[in-house]
C-alpha positions in Angstrom: 55.0 -26.7 35.0 53.9 -28.8 37.9 52.1 -26.8 40.6 52.1 -23.6 38.5 48.7 -21.9 38.0 48.4 -20.5 34.5 48.1 -16.7 34.4 44.8 -15.4 33.3 46.3 -12.0 32.4 49.8 -11.0 31.5 51.0 -7.8 33.0 51.7 -6.2 29.6 50.8 -2.5 29.7 50.7 -0.6 26.4 50.3 3.0 25.5 49.2 4.3 22.1 49.1 7.9 21.1 47.1 9.4 18.2 47.8 12.8 16.9 46.3 12.5 13.4 42.5 12.4 13.3 40.9 11.4 10.0 37.3 12.0 8.8 33.9 10.4 8.9 34.1 6.7 8.3 30.8 4.9 8.9 32.0 1.4 8.0 31.8 -1.2 10.7 35.3 -2.5 9.9 37.0 1.0 10.0 40.4 0.8 11.6 41.3 2.0 15.1 41.2 5.8 15.5 38.6 6.3 12.7 35.6 8.4 13.3 32.6 6.2 13.0 30.2 9.0 13.6 30.6 12.8 13.7 28.4 15.8 13.8 29.6 19.4 13.3 33.3 18.6 13.2 35.7 19.9 10.5 39.2 19.9 9.1 40.0 23.6 9.9 42.8 22.5 12.3 43.8 19.2 10.7 45.4 16.9 11.8 43.7 18.0 15.0 40.0 17.4 15.4 37.9 20.5 15.9 34.3 21.7 16.0 33.1 23.6 12.9 32.8 27.4 13.0 29.4 28.9 13.8 27.4 29.6 10.7 26.5 33.1 9.7 22.9 34.1 10.0 22.0 36.3 7.0 18.2 36.6 7.0 14.9 34.8 7.2 12.8 34.0 4.2 9.1 33.4 4.8 8.4 31.0 1.9 11.6 29.9 0.0 10.8 29.3 -3.7 14.2 29.7 -5.3 17.8 30.5 -4.7 20.8 31.5 -6.9 24.2 32.9 -6.2 26.9 33.9 -8.6 27.8 37.6 -9.0 24.7 38.5 -6.9 22.6 36.9 -4.3 19.1 36.0 -5.4 16.1 34.3 -3.7 12.4 34.1 -4.2 10.2 34.6 -1.1 6.7 33.5 -2.0 6.0 35.7 -5.0 8.8 38.3 -4.3 12.0 38.3 -6.3 14.8 39.5 -4.0 18.2 40.6 -5.4 21.0 41.4 -3.0 18.4 42.0 -0.3 16.1 44.2 -2.3 12.6 43.3 -3.5 12.6 44.0 -7.2 9.7 42.1 -8.9 6.6 40.0 -8.4 6.5 36.4 -9.7 4.2 33.5 -9.5 4.1 31.5 -6.3 6.0 28.3 -7.4 9.4 26.7 -7.2 12.0 28.2 -9.5 14.9 27.3 -11.7 17.2 30.3 -11.8 20.3 31.1 -13.9 22.4 34.1 -14.7 23.8 35.4 -18.0 25.6 38.8 -18.3 23.6 41.1 -15.9 20.4 39.2 -16.4 18.6 36.8 -14.0 16.5 34.3 -15.9 13.7 32.5 -14.1 11.7 29.4 -14.9 8.8 28.3 -15.0 7.8 32.0 -15.2 10.1 32.5 -18.2 11.0 36.0 -17.2 14.2 38.0 -17.2 15.2 40.6 -14.6 17.9 43.0 -15.9 20.0 44.2 -13.0 21.3 47.2 -14.9 17.9 48.6 -16.0 15.7 47.1 -13.3 13.3 45.9 -15.9 11.4 42.6 -15.8 10.7 41.3 -19.3 9.2 38.1 -20.6 11.2 35.6 -22.7 8.2 34.8 -24.8 6.1 37.1 -27.0 2.9 36.5 -29.0 0.8 38.5 -31.4 -2.5 37.4 -33.1 -4.4 39.3 -35.7 -5.0 40.0 -39.4 -1.9 40.1 -41.5 -0.7 39.8 -45.1 2.0 37.7 -46.7 3.7 39.2 -49.7 6.9 40.4 -51.4 9.1 43.0 -49.8 12.7 44.0 -49.4 15.7 42.7 -47.5 18.8 44.8 -46.8 17.3 47.4 -49.2 17.0 45.0 -52.1 13.7 43.5 -53.6 12.8 40.1 -52.1 10.1 37.7 -53.0 7.6 36.1 -50.5 9.5 37.2 -47.5 7.3 39.7 -45.7 4.4 39.7 -43.2 2.7 43.0 -42.9 0.4 43.7 -39.9 -1.3 46.8 -38.5 0.3 48.4 -35.5 3.7 48.6 -34.0 5.2 45.1 -33.3 8.8 46.2 -32.9 8.3 46.2 -29.1 7.5 42.5 -29.2 9.8 41.2 -32.0 13.1 42.3 -33.4 15.6 41.2 -36.0 17.2 37.9 -35.1 14.1 36.5 -33.3 13.2 33.0 -34.0 9.4 32.8 -34.2 6.7 30.2 -34.8 4.1 31.4 -37.4 0.6 29.9 -37.7 -1.8 31.1 -40.3 -5.2 30.0 -41.7 -6.0 30.3 -45.4 -9.5 30.3 -47.0 -9.5 26.5 -46.8 -8.8 26.6 -43.0 -5.4 24.9 -43.6 -3.1 25.5 -40.7 0.5 26.2 -41.7 3.1 26.2 -38.9 6.8 26.7 -38.8 9.8 28.3 -37.0 11.4 31.2 -38.9 14.0 33.9 -38.2 13.0 37.5 -38.5 15.7 39.3 -40.5 14.3 42.8 -40.2 11.5 44.4 -38.2 10.4 47.9 -39.3 7.4 50.0 -38.3 6.1 52.7 -40.7 4.5 55.5 -38.7 2.9 56.9 -41.9 1.0 53.7 -42.6 0.8 52.5 -39.0 2.0 49.1 -40.1 4.9 46.8 -39.2 6.8 44.8 -41.8 8.4 41.6 -40.5 10.9 40.5 -43.1 12.3 37.0 -43.4 14.7 35.3 -45.8 13.9 35.4 -49.5 11.1 33.0 -50.5 10.2 32.0 -47.0 6.5 32.0 -47.8 6.8 30.4 -51.2 4.5 27.5 -50.2 1.8 30.0 -49.2 1.8 32.2 -52.3 -0.5 31.4 -55.2 0.7 31.6 -58.8 -0.5 34.7 -60.7 -0.7 36.2 -64.2 2.3 36.3 -66.5 5.1 38.6 -65.6 6.6 41.2 -67.8 9.0 38.7 -69.3 6.2 36.4 -70.3 7.0 33.7 -67.6 4.6 32.8 -64.8 5.5 34.7 -61.6 4.8 32.5 -58.6 4.8 35.4 -56.2 2.3 38.3 -56.3 3.6 41.7 -55.4 0.7 42.0 -52.9 0.0 38.9 -50.9 -3.1 37.5 -49.4 -4.5 38.4 -46.0 -5.3 35.9 -43.3 -5.3 35.5 -39.6 -1.8 35.0 -38.2 -0.3 34.0 -34.9 3.4 35.0 -34.4 5.1 33.6 -31.3 8.6 33.7 -29.8 8.8 30.6 -27.6 10.9 29.5 -24.7 11.1 25.8 -23.6 9.8 24.4 -20.3 13.0 23.4 -18.6 13.8 20.9 -15.9 17.1 22.6 -15.2 19.3 25.4 -16.6 22.9 26.7 -16.4 25.1 29.2 -18.1 28.1 28.3 -20.4 30.1 30.7 -22.6 27.3 33.3 -22.9 24.5 30.9 -23.5 21.9 29.3 -21.3 21.8 25.6 -21.5 18.9 23.5 -20.3 17.2 20.2 -20.6 13.7 18.8 -20.6 13.0 15.1 -20.9 15.6 13.6 -23.3 16.2 17.0 -25.0 19.2 19.3 -24.6 18.8 22.9 -25.8 20.7 26.2 -25.6 19.6 29.8 -26.3 21.0 32.1 -29.0 24.4 33.6 -28.1 23.9 36.2 -25.4 20.1 36.2 -25.9 18.0 34.2 -23.4 14.8 35.2 -25.1 15.6 33.2 -28.2 15.5 29.4 -28.2 14.3 28.7 -31.7 16.5 31.0 -33.8 17.8 28.6 -36.4 19.2 30.9 -39.1 22.3 29.1 -40.0 24.9 31.3 -38.3 27.3 31.0 -35.4 24.9 32.8 -33.0 22.0 30.4 -33.5 20.1 28.5 -30.9 20.6 24.7 -30.8 18.6 21.7 -29.8 19.2 17.9 -29.7 17.0 15.0 -28.7 19.1 12.1 -27.6 18.2 8.5 -28.6 19.7 6.8 -25.5 17.2 5.7 -22.8 16.3 7.9 -19.9 15.7 11.6 -19.2 18.3 14.1 -18.3 18.9 14.6 -14.6 21.5 17.4 -14.4 23.9 19.6 -16.2 26.8 22.0 -15.5 29.6 23.9 -17.3 32.8 22.0 -16.6 36.2 21.7 -18.3 35.4 24.3 -20.9 32.2 22.6 -22.2 28.6 21.8 -21.2 28.3 18.4 -19.5 24.9 16.8 -19.0 23.8 13.7 -17.2 21.3 11.0 -17.2 21.2 8.4 -14.3 23.4 6.1 -16.4 25.1 8.4 -18.9 27.4 11.4 -19.2 27.1 13.6 -22.3 29.7 16.1 -23.2 29.1 18.8 -25.8 32.1 19.7 -28.1 32.4 22.7 -30.4 32.3 26.5 -30.2 29.0 27.2 -32.1 26.0 25.2 -33.3 27.5 24.3 -36.6 30.3 22.6 -34.8 28.4 21.1 -31.9 28.8 17.4 -31.4 28.2 15.1 -28.5 30.3 12.4 -26.8 28.2 10.0 -24.7 29.7 7.7 -22.0 27.7 4.9 -20.3 28.6 5.4 -16.7 27.1 6.4 -13.4 25.4 9.8 -13.9 23.4 12.1 -11.7 20.6 10.4 -9.7 17.1 11.6 -10.4 16.1 14.2 -7.8 19.8 15.2 -7.2 20.3 17.5 -10.1 21.5 20.2 -7.7 24.3 18.0 -6.3 26.7 19.1 -9.1 29.5 21.3 -7.8 33.2 21.8 -8.6 35.8 21.7 -5.7 39.5 21.4 -6.1 39.1 21.4 -10.0 37.0 18.2 -9.7 33.3 17.8 -10.4 31.3 16.1 -7.7 27.7 14.8 -7.8 25.3 12.3 -6.3 24.8 9.2 -8.4 22.5 6.2 -7.7 25.6 4.6 -6.2 26.7 7.5 -4.0 28.9 10.6 -4.3 31.1 10.5 -7.4 34.2 12.5 -8.5 34.6 13.3 -12.2 37.6 14.9 -14.0 36.6 14.3 -17.6 37.1 10.5 -17.9 35.2 7.9 -15.9 33.8 8.9 -12.5 34.9 7.2 -9.4 33.3 6.9 -6.0 34.4 9.0 -3.0 31.4 8.0 -0.8 32.4 4.5 0.4 32.9 5.9 4.0 29.1 6.3 4.2 28.9 2.6 4.9 25.5 1.0 4.4 23.4 4.2 4.8 21.9 5.4 1.5 20.9 8.9 0.7 18.9 10.8 -1.9 17.7 14.3 -2.9 21.1 15.9 -2.8 21.8 19.6 -3.0 25.4 20.8 -3.1 27.7 23.8 -3.4 31.4 24.5 -3.1 33.8 27.2 -1.7 36.4 26.1 -4.2 38.2 23.6 -2.0 35.4 21.9 0.0 32.3 20.2 -1.4 29.2 20.7 0.7 26.3 18.3 0.0 23.1 18.1 1.9 21.3 14.8 1.6 18.3 13.0 3.0 18.5 9.5 4.3 15.6 7.0 3.8 14.4 7.7 7.3 13.8 11.3 6.3 16.7 12.8 8.2 18.8 15.6 6.5 22.5 15.8 6.9 25.3 18.0 5.5 28.4 16.2 4.4 31.6 18.2 3.7 34.4 16.7 1.6 37.8 18.5 2.0 39.6 17.9 -1.3 43.0 18.9 0.2 42.9 16.1 2.8 40.4 13.8 1.1 38.4 13.6 4.3 34.6 13.7 4.9 32.9 15.3 7.9 29.2 15.3 8.7 27.3 18.3 9.9 23.7 18.9 11.1 21.5 20.6 8.5 17.9 21.1 7.6 16.9 20.4 4.1 18.4 22.9 1.7 16.7 24.6 -1.3 20.0 25.7 -2.8 23.7 26.4 -2.1 25.8 28.9 -4.0 28.9 31.1 -3.8 29.0 34.9 -3.7 31.9 35.9 -1.6 30.6 33.5 1.0 29.1 30.0 0.6 25.4 30.7 1.1 22.6 28.2 1.7 18.9 28.7 1.8 17.2 26.2 4.0 13.7 24.9 3.3 12.6 26.2 6.8 13.5 29.7 5.6 16.9 30.5 7.1 19.6 31.9 4.8 22.9 31.1 6.3 26.6 31.3 5.4 28.4 27.9 5.6 32.0 27.3 6.6 34.0 30.1 8.2 32.2 33.4 7.2 34.6 35.9 5.7 32.6 39.0 6.3 31.0 40.5 9.5 27.6 39.0 10.2 25.6 37.6 13.0 26.4 34.0 14.0 24.4 31.1 15.4 24.7 31.0 19.2 26.6 27.8 19.6 27.4 24.5 17.9 26.5 21.1 19.3 29.1 18.5 18.2 29.7 14.8 18.5 32.6 12.4 17.8 32.3 8.7 18.1 35.4 6.6 17.4 35.1 3.3 15.8 36.0 0.1 17.7 39.4 0.2 19.5 40.8 -3.3 19.2 44.5 -2.3 19.4 45.2 -4.7 16.5 44.6 -7.7 18.8 41.9 -10.4 19.1 42.8 -10.8 22.7 40.9 -9.4 25.6 42.2 -6.1 26.9 41.6 -3.6 29.7 41.6 0.1 29.1 43.0 1.8 32.2 43.3 5.5 31.3 43.0 8.0 28.5 45.0 11.2 28.3 43.8 14.1 26.1 45.6 17.1 24.9 42.8 19.5 24.1 41.6 23.1 24.1 38.2 24.5 25.0 36.9 27.9 24.1 35.1 30.1 26.7 31.7 28.6 27.8 32.4 25.4 25.9 31.4 22.0 27.4 32.8 18.6 26.5 31.6 15.3 27.9 33.5 12.0 27.4 31.9 8.5 27.4 33.0 4.9 27.0 31.1 1.8 25.9 32.4 -1.8 25.9 31.8 -4.6 23.4 29.0 -2.6 21.6 26.6 -3.4 24.4 25.0 -1.5 27.3 24.8 2.2 28.0 27.4 4.8 27.4 29.3 5.3 30.6 30.2 8.9 31.5 33.9 9.5 32.2 34.4 13.2 32.5 32.7 16.5 32.0 34.9 19.5 31.1 33.5 23.1 31.3 34.6 26.6 30.6 37.7 28.0 29.0 40.7 25.8 29.0 44.0 26.6 27.2 45.7 23.8 25.3 46.8 21.3 27.8 46.6 17.8 29.2 43.6 16.0 30.8 44.0 12.6 32.3 40.9 10.4 32.6 41.1 7.1 34.5 38.8 4.3 33.3 37.4 1.6 35.6 39.1 -1.7 34.5 36.8 -3.9 32.4 37.9 -6.8 30.4 36.6 -6.5 26.9 37.2 -7.4 23.2 36.8 -3.8 22.1 35.6 -0.5 23.3 34.5 2.9 21.9 34.9 6.5 23.0 32.4 9.2 22.4 32.8 13.0 22.8 29.8 15.3 23.0 30.5 19.0 23.0 28.9 22.4 22.9 30.9 25.4 21.7 34.4 25.5 20.3 36.8 22.7 21.2 39.9 21.0 19.6 41.4 17.6 20.3 45.2 17.6 19.5 46.1 14.2 20.9 44.6 11.1 22.4 46.6 8.6 24.4 45.1 5.3 25.4 46.7 3.1 28.1 45.6 -0.5 28.3 46.6 -3.9 29.6 46.5 -6.9 27.2 45.5 -10.4 28.3 47.5 -13.6 27.7 47.1 -16.0 24.9 44.6 -17.8 27.1 42.7 -14.6 27.4 
């Protein structure tokens, strides 16, 4: 060892080739080759890394107030209800909750129903006030006691058999009597000009005074002709914080209450007649308000921030609930519920969760320390698209591919709603209605896509100093595309430009020398415009000695 100068560097050259590119992983300790930051990349050519397709440009909405997609495409522009591109009705100028059942589109808070077959817009609620009489009547052609309300005029356009109504009346003592009852028959007599609303036998027993002795000598508690009083008859619909369809019923929630409409009838939410088609309602005793709900796994599933509630049974007489204390849907992210790859995804207070019927588990660890809120989501069946807002106010679209279990991040303005109708449509708050993913039909497209890829730290599995000498890319550029490559050392200083590639380039190899710089780690960044695909990345480096 005498007279020998220790080597500062060993002449060990290494080459490492990467042909599988994962997804977004914003954790500082992500392994070599991970994508610390991405924008507008996708898994369309996985394991290669490629820019996302251009989104379809459908139309512009002046004032987005609501969006719904299922077997038609619905949005609300200010006060205009638009169905499949046609203005069909006028609504109030407010944000909407929209759900579909059969061929009907149901809208809150207006509480109106648009029938796509007839083109009619009707109200869920109905109310009548005036003078009426309680008395005996008939039911199914047989005499009945204290079951009829008779009023002047034709009410059959407002109420029908099966309606659940609230009845308020005032007797001579100004006593208010209120209740919810089911109309069994509604009949208008054109000769008398009166409508008879018939309820179950003895419905009005509490209201009817006792009278003189009947023919059999016993007191008859019901007069054949009842008393007249002012009456208010009302069919009511609840104020809902959210609504969805499940098995030909609309299900909704408000506060800590779950409710569903009568089977196939979104106008009836208080029809409690004791049969299988009834409405249903339940106020839960667990703390917190409901934050979201969806039809999943053959049953309604509703969420609070810290609970999952499943509804079992086929009709109200069978309905029961199973409640699990677990991470539920975060307040403000009720629209984050969507099914992709047979799994239900949603935004919880702890991030994006996946749920298959047991306990949910997190799939959002790759977001690192960045927290998000106000999620809106949709699915094309395989990919879960969720737009979220970070706490700095920036909006981003994250896409989870259930086949490869990879995330990618896309640019996105805040979304009002996302839904599937042959395409995955999204209505942005700024008014653009777009098609996400790869549009399947012919439509205009956005002009170009700006994209970004930043790899996490390249350490080459060594704590020694190293020198990157060259990178070799196998890539493909579409016509008019531009791709710039940058490097940065030891997380400090400016990004140093290495190469700018322009124009059409068929799949091939590009060698890019790097000025030698001794470092602990380094990063590569790709900034592109237009379509481009990276198939392979080879990094050549020289590693220092143990003395570094």
